[in-house]
PDB file of C-alpha atoms in Angstrom:
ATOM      1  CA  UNK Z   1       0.000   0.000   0.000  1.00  0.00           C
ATOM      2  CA  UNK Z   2       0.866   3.778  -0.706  1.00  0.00           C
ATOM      3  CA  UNK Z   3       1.190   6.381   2.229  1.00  0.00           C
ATOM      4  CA  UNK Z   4      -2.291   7.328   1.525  1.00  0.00           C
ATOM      5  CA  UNK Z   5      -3.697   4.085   1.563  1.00  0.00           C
ATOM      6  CA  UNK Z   6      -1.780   2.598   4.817  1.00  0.00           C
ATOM      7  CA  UNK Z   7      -3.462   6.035   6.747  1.00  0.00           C
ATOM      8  CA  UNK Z   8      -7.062   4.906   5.834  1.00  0.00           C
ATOM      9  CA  UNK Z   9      -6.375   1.249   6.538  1.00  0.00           C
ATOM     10  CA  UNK Z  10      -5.150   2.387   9.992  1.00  0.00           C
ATOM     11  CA  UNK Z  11      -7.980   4.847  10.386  1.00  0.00           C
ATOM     12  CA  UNK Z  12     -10.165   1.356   9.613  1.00  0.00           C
ATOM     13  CA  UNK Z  13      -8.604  -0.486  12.157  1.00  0.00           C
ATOM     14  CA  UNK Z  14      -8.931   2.325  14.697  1.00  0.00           C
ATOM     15  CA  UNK Z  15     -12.718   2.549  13.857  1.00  0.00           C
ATOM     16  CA  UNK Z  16     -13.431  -0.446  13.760  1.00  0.00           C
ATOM     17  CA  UNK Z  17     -11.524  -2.011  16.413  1.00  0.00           C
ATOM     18  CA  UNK Z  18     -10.357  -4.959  14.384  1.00  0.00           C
ATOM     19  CA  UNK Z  19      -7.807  -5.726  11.611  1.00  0.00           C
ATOM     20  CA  UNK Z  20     -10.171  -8.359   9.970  1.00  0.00           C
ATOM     21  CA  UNK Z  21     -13.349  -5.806   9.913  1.00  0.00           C
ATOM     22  CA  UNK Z  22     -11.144  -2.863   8.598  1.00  0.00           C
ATOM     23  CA  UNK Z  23      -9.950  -5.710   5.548  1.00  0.00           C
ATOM     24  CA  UNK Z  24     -13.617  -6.324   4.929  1.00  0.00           C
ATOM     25  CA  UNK Z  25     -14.304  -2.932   4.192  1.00  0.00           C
ATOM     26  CA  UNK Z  26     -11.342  -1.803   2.456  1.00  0.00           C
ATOM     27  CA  UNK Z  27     -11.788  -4.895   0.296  1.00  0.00           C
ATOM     28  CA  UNK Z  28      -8.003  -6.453   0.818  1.00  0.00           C
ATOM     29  CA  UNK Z  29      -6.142  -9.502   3.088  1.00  0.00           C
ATOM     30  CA  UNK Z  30      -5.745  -8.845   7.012  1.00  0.00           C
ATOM     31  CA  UNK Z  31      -2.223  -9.351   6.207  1.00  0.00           C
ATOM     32  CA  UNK Z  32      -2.463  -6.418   4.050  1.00  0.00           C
ATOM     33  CA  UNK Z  33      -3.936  -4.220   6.711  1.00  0.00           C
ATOM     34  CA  UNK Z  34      -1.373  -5.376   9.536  1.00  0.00           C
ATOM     35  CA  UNK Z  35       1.556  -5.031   6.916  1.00  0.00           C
ATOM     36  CA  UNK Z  36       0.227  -1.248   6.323  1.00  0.00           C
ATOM     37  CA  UNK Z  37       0.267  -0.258   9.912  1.00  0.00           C
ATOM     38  CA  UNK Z  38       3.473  -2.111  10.533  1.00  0.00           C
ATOM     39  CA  UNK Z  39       5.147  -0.128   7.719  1.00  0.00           C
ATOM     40  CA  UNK Z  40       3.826   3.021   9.312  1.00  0.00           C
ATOM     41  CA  UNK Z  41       4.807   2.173  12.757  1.00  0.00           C
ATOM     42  CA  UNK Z  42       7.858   1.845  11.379  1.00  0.00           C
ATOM     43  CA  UNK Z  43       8.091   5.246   9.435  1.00  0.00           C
ATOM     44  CA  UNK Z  44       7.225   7.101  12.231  1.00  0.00           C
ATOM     45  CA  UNK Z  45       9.091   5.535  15.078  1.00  0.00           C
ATOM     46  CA  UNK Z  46       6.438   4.877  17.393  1.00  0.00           C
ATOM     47  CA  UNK Z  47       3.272   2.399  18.054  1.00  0.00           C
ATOM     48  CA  UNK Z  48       0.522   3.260  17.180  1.00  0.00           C
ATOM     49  CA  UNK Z  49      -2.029   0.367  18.188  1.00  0.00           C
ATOM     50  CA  UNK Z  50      -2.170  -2.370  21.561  1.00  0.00           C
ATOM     51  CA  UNK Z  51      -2.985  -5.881  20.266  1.00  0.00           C
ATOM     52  CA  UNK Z  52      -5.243  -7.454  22.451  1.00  0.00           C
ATOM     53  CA  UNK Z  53      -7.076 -11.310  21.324  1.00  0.00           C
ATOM     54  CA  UNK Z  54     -10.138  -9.005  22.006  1.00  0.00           C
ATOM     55  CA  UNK Z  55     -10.073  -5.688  20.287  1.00  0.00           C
ATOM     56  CA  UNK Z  56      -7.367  -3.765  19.036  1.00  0.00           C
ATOM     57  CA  UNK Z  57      -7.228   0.137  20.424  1.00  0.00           C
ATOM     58  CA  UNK Z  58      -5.072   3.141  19.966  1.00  0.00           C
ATOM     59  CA  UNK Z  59      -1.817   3.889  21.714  1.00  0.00           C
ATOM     60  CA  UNK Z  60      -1.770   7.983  22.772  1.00  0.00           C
ATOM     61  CA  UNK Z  61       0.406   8.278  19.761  1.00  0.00           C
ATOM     62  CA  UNK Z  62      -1.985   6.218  17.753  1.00  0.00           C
ATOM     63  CA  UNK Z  63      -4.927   8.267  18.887  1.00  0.00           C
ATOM     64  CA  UNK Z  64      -3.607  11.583  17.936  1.00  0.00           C
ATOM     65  CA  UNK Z  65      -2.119  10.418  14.376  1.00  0.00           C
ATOM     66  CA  UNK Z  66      -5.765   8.754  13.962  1.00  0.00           C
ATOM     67  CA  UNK Z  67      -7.507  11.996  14.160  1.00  0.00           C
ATOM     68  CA  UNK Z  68      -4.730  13.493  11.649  1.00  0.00           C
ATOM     69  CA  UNK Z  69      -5.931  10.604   9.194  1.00  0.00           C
ATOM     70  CA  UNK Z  70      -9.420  10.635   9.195  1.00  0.00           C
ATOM     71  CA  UNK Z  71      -9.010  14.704   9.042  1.00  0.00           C
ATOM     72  CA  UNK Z  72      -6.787  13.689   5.532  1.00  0.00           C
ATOM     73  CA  UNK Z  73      -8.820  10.981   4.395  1.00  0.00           C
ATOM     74  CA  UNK Z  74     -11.975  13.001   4.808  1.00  0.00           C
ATOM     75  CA  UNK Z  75     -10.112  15.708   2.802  1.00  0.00           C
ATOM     76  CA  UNK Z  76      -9.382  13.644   0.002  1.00  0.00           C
ATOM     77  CA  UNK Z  77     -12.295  12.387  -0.133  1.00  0.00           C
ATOM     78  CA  UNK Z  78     -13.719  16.038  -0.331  1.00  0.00           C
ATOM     79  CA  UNK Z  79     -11.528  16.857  -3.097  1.00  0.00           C
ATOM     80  CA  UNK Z  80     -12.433  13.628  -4.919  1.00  0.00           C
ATOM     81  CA  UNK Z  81     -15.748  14.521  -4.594  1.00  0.00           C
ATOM     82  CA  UNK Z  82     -15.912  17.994  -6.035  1.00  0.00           C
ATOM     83  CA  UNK Z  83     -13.726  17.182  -8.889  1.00  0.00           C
ATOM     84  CA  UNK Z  84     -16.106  14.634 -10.212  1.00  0.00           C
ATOM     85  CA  UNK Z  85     -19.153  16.018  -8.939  1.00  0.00           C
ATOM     86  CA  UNK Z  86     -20.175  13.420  -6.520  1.00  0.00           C
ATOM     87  CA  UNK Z  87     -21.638  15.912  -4.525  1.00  0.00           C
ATOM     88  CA  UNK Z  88     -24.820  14.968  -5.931  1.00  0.00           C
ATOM     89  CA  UNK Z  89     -24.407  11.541  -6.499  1.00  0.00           C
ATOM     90  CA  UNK Z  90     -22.624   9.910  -2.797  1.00  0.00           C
ATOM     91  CA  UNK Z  91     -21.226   6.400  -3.140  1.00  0.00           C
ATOM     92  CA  UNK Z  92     -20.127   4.066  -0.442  1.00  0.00           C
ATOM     93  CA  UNK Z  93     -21.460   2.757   2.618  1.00  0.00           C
ATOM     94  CA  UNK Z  94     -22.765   5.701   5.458  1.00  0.00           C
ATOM     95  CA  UNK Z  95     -22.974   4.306   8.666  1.00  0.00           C
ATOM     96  CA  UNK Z  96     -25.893   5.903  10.734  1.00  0.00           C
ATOM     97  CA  UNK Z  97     -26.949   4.860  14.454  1.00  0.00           C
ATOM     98  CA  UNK Z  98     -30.258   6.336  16.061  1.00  0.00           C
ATOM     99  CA  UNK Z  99     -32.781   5.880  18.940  1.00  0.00           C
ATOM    100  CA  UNK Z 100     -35.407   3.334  19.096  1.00  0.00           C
ATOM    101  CA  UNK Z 101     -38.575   4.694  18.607  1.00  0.00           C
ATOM    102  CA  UNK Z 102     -37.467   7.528  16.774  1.00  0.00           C
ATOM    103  CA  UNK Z 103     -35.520   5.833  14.035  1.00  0.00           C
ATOM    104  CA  UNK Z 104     -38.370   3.289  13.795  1.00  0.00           C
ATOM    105  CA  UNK Z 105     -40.933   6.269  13.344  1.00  0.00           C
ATOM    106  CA  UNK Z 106     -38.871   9.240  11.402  1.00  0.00           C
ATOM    107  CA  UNK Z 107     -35.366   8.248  11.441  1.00  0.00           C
ATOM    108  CA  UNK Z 108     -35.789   5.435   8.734  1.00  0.00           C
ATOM    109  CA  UNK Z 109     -38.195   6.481   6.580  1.00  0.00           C
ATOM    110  CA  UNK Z 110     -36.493   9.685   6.023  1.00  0.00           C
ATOM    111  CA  UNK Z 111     -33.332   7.637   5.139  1.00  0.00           C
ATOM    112  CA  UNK Z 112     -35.264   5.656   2.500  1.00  0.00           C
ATOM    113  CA  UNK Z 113     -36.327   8.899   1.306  1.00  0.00           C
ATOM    114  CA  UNK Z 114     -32.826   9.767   1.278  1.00  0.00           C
ATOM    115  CA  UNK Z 115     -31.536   6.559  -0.185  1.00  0.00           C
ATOM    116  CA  UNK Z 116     -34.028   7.374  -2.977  1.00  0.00           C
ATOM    117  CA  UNK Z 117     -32.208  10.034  -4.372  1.00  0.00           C
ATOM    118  CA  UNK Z 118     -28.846   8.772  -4.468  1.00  0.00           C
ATOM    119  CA  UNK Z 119     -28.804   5.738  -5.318  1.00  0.00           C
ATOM    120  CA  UNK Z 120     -25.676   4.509  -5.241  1.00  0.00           C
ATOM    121  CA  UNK Z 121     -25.221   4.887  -1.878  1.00  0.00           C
ATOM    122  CA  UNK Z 122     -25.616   1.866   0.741  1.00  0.00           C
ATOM    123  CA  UNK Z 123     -26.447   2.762   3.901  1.00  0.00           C
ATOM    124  CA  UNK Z 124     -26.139   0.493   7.729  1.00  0.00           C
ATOM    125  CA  UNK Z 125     -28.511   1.632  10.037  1.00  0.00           C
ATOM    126  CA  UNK Z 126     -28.426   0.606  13.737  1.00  0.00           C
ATOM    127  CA  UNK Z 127     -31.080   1.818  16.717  1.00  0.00           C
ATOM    128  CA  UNK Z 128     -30.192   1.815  20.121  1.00  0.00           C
ATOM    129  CA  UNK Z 129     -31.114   4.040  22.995  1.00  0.00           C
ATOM    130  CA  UNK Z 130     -27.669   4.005  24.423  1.00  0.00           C
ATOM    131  CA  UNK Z 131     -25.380   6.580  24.372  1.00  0.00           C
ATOM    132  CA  UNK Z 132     -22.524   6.022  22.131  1.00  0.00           C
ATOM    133  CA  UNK Z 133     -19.409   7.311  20.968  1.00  0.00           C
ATOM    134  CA  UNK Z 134     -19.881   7.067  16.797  1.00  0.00           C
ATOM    135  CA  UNK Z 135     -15.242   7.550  16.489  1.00  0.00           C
ATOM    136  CA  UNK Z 136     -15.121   4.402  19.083  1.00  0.00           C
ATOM    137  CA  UNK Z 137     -17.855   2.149  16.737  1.00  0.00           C
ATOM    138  CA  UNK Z 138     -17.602   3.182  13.626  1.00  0.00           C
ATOM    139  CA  UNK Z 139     -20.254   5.267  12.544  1.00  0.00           C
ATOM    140  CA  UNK Z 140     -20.271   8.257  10.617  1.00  0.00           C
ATOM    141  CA  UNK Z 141     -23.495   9.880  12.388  1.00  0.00           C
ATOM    142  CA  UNK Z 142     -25.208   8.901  15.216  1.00  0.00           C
ATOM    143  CA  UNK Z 143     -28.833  10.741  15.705  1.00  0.00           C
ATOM    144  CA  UNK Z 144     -29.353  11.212  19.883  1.00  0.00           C
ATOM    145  CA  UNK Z 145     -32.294  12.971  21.944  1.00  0.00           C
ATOM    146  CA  UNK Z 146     -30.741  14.601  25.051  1.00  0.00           C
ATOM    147  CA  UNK Z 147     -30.167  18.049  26.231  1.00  0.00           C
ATOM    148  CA  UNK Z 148     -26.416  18.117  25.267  1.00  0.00           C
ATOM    149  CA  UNK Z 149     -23.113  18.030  28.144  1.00  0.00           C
ATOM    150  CA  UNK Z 150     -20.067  18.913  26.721  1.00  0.00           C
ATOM    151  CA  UNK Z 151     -18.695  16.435  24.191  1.00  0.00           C
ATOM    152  CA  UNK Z 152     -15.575  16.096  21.911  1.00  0.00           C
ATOM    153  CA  UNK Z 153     -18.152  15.778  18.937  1.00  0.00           C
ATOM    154  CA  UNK Z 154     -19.857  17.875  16.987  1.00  0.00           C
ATOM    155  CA  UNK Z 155     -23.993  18.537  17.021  1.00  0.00           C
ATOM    156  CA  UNK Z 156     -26.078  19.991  14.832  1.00  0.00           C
ATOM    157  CA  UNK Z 157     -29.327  20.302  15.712  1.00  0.00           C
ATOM    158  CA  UNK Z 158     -32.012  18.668  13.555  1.00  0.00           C
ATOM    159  CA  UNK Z 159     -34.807  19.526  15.569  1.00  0.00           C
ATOM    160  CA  UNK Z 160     -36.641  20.582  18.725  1.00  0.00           C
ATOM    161  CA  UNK Z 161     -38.276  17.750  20.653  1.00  0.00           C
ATOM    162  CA  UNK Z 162     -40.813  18.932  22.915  1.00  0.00           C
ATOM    163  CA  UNK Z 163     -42.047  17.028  25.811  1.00  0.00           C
ATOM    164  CA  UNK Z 164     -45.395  16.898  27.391  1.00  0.00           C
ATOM    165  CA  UNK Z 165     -47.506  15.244  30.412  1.00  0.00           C
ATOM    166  CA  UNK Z 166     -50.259  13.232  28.591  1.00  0.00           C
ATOM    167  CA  UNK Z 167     -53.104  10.508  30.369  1.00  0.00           C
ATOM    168  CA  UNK Z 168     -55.810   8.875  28.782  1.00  0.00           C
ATOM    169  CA  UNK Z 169     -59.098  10.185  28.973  1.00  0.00           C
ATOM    170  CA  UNK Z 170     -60.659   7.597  30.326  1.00  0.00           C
ATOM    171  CA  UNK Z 171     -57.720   7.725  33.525  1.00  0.00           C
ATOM    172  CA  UNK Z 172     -58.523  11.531  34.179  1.00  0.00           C
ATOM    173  CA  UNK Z 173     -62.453  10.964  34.466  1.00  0.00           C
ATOM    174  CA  UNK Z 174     -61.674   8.263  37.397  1.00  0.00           C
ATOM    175  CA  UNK Z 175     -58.686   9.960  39.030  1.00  0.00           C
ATOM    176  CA  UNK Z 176     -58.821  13.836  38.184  1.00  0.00           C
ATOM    177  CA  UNK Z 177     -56.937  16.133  36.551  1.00  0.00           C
ATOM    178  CA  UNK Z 178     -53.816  17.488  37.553  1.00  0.00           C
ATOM    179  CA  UNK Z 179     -53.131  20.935  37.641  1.00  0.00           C
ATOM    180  CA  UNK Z 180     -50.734  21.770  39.573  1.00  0.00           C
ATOM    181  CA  UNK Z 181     -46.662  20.527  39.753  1.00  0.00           C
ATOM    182  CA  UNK Z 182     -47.944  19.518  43.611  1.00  0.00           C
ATOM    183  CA  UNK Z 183     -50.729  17.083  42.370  1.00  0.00           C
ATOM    184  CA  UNK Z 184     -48.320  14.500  40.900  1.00  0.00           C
ATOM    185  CA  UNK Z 185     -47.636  13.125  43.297  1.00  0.00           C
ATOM    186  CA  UNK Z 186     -51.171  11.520  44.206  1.00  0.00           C
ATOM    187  CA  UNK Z 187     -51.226  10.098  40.508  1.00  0.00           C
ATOM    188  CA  UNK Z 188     -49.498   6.842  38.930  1.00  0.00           C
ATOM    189  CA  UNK Z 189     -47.013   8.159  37.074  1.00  0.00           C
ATOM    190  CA  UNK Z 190     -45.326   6.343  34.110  1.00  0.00           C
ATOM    191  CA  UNK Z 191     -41.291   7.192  34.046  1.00  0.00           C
ATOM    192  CA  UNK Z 192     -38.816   6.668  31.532  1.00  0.00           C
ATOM    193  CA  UNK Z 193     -35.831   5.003  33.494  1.00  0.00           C
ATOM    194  CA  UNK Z 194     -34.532   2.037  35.392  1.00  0.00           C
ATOM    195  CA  UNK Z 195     -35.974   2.064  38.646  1.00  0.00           C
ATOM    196  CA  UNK Z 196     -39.658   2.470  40.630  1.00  0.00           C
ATOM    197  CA  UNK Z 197     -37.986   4.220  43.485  1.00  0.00           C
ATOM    198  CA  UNK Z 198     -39.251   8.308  43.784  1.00  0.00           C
ATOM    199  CA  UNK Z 199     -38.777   9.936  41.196  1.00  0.00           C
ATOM    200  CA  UNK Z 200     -38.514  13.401  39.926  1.00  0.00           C
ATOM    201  CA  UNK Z 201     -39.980  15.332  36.547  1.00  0.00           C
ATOM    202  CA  UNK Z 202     -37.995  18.712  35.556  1.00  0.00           C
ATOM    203  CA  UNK Z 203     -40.901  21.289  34.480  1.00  0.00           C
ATOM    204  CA  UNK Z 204     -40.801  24.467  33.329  1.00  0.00           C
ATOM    205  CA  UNK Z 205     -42.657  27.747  34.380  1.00  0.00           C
ATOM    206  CA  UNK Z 206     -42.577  31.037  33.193  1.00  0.00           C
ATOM    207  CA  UNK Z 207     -39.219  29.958  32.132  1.00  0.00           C
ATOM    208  CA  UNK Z 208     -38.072  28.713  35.112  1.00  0.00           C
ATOM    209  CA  UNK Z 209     -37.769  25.090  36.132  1.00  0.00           C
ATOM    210  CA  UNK Z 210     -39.210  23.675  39.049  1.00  0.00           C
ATOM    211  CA  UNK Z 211     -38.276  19.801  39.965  1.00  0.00           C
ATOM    212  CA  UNK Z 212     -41.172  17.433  40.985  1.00  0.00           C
ATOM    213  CA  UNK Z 213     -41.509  14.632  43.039  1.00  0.00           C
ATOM    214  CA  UNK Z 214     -43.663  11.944  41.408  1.00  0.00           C
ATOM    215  CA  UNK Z 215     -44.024   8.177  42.801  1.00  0.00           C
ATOM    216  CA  UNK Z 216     -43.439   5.509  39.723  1.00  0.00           C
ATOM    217  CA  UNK Z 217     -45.860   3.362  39.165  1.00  0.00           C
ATOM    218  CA  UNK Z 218     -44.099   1.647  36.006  1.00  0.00           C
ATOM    219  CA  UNK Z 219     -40.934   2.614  34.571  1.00  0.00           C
ATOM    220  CA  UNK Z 220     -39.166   1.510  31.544  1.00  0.00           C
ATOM    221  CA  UNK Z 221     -36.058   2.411  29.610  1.00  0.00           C
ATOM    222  CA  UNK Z 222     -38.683   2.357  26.356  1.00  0.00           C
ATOM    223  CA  UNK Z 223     -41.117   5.298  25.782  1.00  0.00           C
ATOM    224  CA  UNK Z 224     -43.636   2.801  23.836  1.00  0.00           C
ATOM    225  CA  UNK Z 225     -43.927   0.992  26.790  1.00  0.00           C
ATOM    226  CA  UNK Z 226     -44.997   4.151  28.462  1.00  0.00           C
ATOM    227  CA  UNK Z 227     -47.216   5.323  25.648  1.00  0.00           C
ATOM    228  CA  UNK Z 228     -48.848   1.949  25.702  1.00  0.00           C
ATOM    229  CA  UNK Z 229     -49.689   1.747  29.247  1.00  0.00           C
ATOM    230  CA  UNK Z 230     -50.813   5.540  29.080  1.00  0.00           C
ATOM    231  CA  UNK Z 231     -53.108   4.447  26.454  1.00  0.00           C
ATOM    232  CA  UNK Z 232     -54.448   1.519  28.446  1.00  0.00           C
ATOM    233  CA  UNK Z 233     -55.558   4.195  31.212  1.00  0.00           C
ATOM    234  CA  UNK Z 234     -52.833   3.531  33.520  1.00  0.00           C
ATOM    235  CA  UNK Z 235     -51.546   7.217  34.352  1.00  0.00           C
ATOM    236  CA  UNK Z 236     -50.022  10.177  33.459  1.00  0.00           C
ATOM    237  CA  UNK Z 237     -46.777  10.055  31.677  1.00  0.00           C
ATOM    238  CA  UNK Z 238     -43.841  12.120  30.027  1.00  0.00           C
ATOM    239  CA  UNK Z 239     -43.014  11.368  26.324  1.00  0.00           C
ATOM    240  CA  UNK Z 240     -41.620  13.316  22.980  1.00  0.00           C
ATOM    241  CA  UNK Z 241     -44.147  14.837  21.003  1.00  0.00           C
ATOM    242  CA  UNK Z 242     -42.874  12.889  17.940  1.00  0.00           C
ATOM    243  CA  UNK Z 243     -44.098   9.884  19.952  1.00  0.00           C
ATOM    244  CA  UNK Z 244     -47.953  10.866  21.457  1.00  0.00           C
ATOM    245  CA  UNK Z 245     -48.521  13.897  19.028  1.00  0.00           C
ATOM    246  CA  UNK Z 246     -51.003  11.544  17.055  1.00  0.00           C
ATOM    247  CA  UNK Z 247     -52.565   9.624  19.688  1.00  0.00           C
ATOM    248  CA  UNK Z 248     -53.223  13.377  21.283  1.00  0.00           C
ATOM    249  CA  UNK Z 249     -54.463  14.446  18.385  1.00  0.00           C
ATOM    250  CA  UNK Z 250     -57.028  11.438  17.968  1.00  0.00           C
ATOM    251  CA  UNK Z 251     -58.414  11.708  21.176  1.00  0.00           C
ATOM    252  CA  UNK Z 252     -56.681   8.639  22.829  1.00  0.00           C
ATOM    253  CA  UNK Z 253     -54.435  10.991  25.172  1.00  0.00           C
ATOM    254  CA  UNK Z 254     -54.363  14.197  26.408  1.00  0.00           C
ATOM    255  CA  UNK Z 255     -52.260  17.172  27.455  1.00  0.00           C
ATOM    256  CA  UNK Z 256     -51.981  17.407  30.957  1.00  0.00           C
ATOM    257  CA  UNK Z 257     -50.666  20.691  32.817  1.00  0.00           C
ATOM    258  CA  UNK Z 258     -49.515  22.892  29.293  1.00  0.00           C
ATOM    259  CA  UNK Z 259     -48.408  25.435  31.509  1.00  0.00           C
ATOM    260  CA  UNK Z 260     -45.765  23.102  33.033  1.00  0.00           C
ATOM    261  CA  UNK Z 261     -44.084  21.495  30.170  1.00  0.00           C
ATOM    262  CA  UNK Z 262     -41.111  19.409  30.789  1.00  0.00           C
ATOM    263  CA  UNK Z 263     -37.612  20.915  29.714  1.00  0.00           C
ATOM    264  CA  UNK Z 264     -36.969  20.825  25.899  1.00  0.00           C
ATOM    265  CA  UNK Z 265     -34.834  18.571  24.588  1.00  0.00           C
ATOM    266  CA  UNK Z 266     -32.883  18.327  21.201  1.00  0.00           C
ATOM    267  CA  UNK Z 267     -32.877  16.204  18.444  1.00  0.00           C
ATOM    268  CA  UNK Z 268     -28.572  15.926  17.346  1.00  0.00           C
ATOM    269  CA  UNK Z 269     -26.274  14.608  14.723  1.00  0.00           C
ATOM    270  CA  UNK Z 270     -23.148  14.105  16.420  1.00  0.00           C
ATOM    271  CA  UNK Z 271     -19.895  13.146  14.340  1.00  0.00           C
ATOM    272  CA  UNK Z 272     -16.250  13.317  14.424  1.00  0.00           C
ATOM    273  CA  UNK Z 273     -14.407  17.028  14.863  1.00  0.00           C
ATOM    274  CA  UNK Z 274     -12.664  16.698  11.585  1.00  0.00           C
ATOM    275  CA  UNK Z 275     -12.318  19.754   9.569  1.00  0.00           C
ATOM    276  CA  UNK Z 276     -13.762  17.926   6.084  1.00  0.00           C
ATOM    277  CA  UNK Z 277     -16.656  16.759   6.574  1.00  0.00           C
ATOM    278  CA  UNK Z 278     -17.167  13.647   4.176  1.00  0.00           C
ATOM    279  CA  UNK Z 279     -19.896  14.818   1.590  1.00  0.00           C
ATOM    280  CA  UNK Z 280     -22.448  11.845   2.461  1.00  0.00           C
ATOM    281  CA  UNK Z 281     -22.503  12.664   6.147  1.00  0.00           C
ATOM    282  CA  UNK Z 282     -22.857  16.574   5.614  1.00  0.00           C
ATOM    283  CA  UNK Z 283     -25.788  15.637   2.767  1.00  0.00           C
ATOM    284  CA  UNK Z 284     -27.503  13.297   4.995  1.00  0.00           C
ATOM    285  CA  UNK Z 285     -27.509  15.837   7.790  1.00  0.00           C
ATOM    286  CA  UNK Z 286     -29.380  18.720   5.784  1.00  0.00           C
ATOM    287  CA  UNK Z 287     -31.638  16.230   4.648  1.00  0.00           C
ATOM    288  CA  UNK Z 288     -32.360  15.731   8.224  1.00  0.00           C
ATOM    289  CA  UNK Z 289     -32.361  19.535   9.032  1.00  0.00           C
ATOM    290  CA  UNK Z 290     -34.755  20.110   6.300  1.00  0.00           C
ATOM    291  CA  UNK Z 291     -36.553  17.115   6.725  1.00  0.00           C
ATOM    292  CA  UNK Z 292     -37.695  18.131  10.529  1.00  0.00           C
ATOM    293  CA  UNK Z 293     -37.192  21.858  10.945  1.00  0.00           C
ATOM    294  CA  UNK Z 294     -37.754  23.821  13.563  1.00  0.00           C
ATOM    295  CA  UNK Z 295     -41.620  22.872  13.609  1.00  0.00           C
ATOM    296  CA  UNK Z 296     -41.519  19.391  12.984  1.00  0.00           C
ATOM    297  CA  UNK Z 297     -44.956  17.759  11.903  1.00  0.00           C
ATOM    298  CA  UNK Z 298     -45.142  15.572  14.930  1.00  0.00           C
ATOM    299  CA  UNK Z 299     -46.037  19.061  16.840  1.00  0.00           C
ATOM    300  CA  UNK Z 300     -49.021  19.517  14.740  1.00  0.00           C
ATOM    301  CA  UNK Z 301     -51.518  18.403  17.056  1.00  0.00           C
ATOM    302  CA  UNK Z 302     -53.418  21.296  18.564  1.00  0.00           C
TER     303      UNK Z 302
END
């Protein structure tokens, strides 16, 4: 292999976490791959990867010349891409991972819309609701829900994703209404998370928040699990709009306390800090921007 091409098949392996993985991709041997690095460990005088039988990861040195090849590869590619006008036509595989019930409602259908209009483009799609680190496994983008800490990765925001209190009707005419943060508390409440133990909502007021005590009568790490049980008359829960905006709209749920919604959340593409941005990821991300805007159609249920 060339300097160029022993940089991306170390970039692979760094991705990927596994000689035989970044061979598949690149379409060559594993002995090819290892040779590569080898010859580049050797050319620059230091290791750049620990061999374990497990995984292979980065040495310091190795993680700071990784980011300097995926920031040339991705540059390359850029240039590749303009000179022969692949801007509008993508090729090669882009790597996406999203949440659940998201990717399973917008997430993938706006990808096959996507996928319709380049065509030569193949595209692996994974949904989890964990929190992952797309550098670390290999994916281009990853699409997350969560009010953002500080992060070595970028976000752009694809859209707002509003929260609300919704119960079934038929739960409200045999326990009440609530209407105030206080009254939560004497209601089942349905949380999203991993234990029945009290629990606490973060609502807003007049632009302040206020943190509420509720007690749990079912939680799950799922929101259609919650939605499900809401619908089934079981109590008052907190879910995306994306998810209950229908079923609110139909008459199966309704809004509960509007003038405490919970705390907005965002809708994120995170990806790698490299400078070039490979032209797949940055066109699948304004699909997505323009795709969901600012007032997605999952809030239009007033």
């Amino acid at each position: 292999m060339d300097r160029f091409e022993a940089m991306n098949a170390f970039a692979k392996v760094v991705a990927l976490g596994s000689y035989a993985e970044a061979a598949r991709e690149l379409g060559v041997t594993r002995s090819a791959v290892s040779k590569a690095v080898m010859e580049l460990e050797q050319l620059l005088g230091a290791r750049l990867l620990d061999r374990t039988t497990r995984r292979v990861s980065p040495t310091e040195a190795g993680r700071a010349y990784y980011e300097r090849c995926v920031d040339i590869v991705a540059s390359v590619e850029e240039a590749e891409l303009q000179v022969s006008r692949l801007h509008d036509e993508p090729k090669g595989v882009l790597k996406i991972n999203g949440p659940m019930s998201f990717g399973a409602l917008y997430l993938g259908p706006a990808i096959a819309d996507f996928m319709a209009a380049y065509a030569d483009l193949r595209v692996e799609l994974t949904l989890n609701d964990r929190f992952i680190d797309p550098i670390e496994e290999g994916f281009d983008v990853t699409v997350r829900i969560a009010a953002l800490a500080d992060s070595s990765l970028i976000a752009r925001k694809l859209a707002p994703a509003r929260r609300v209190l919704v119960a079934a009707p038929d739960y409200l005419a045999r326990h009440g209404e609530p209407r105030q943060p206080e009254d939560l508390v004497h209601h089942r409440c349905l949380n999203f998370g991993h234990t029945s133990t009290l629990q606490r909502w973060q609502l807003t007021h007049d632009g302040k928040g206020i943190s509420v005590p509720i007690a749990s009568a079912l939680c799950s790490n799922n929101g259609d699990v919650l939605k499900a049980a809401a619908l089934k008359g079981q109590g008052v829960t907190e879910l995306p709009t994306f998810l209950v905006g229908p079923d609110v709209k139909a008459g199966q749920l309704r809004v509960v306390m509007p003038d405490y919604p919970p705390t907005e959340l965002g809708i994120y593409a995170l990806y790698a800090p490299n400078r070039f941005l490979a032209a797949k990821t940055r066109l699948l991300i304004d699909f997505l921007v323009d795709r969901f805007g600012t007032r997605p159609a999952w809030d239009d249920f007033a």
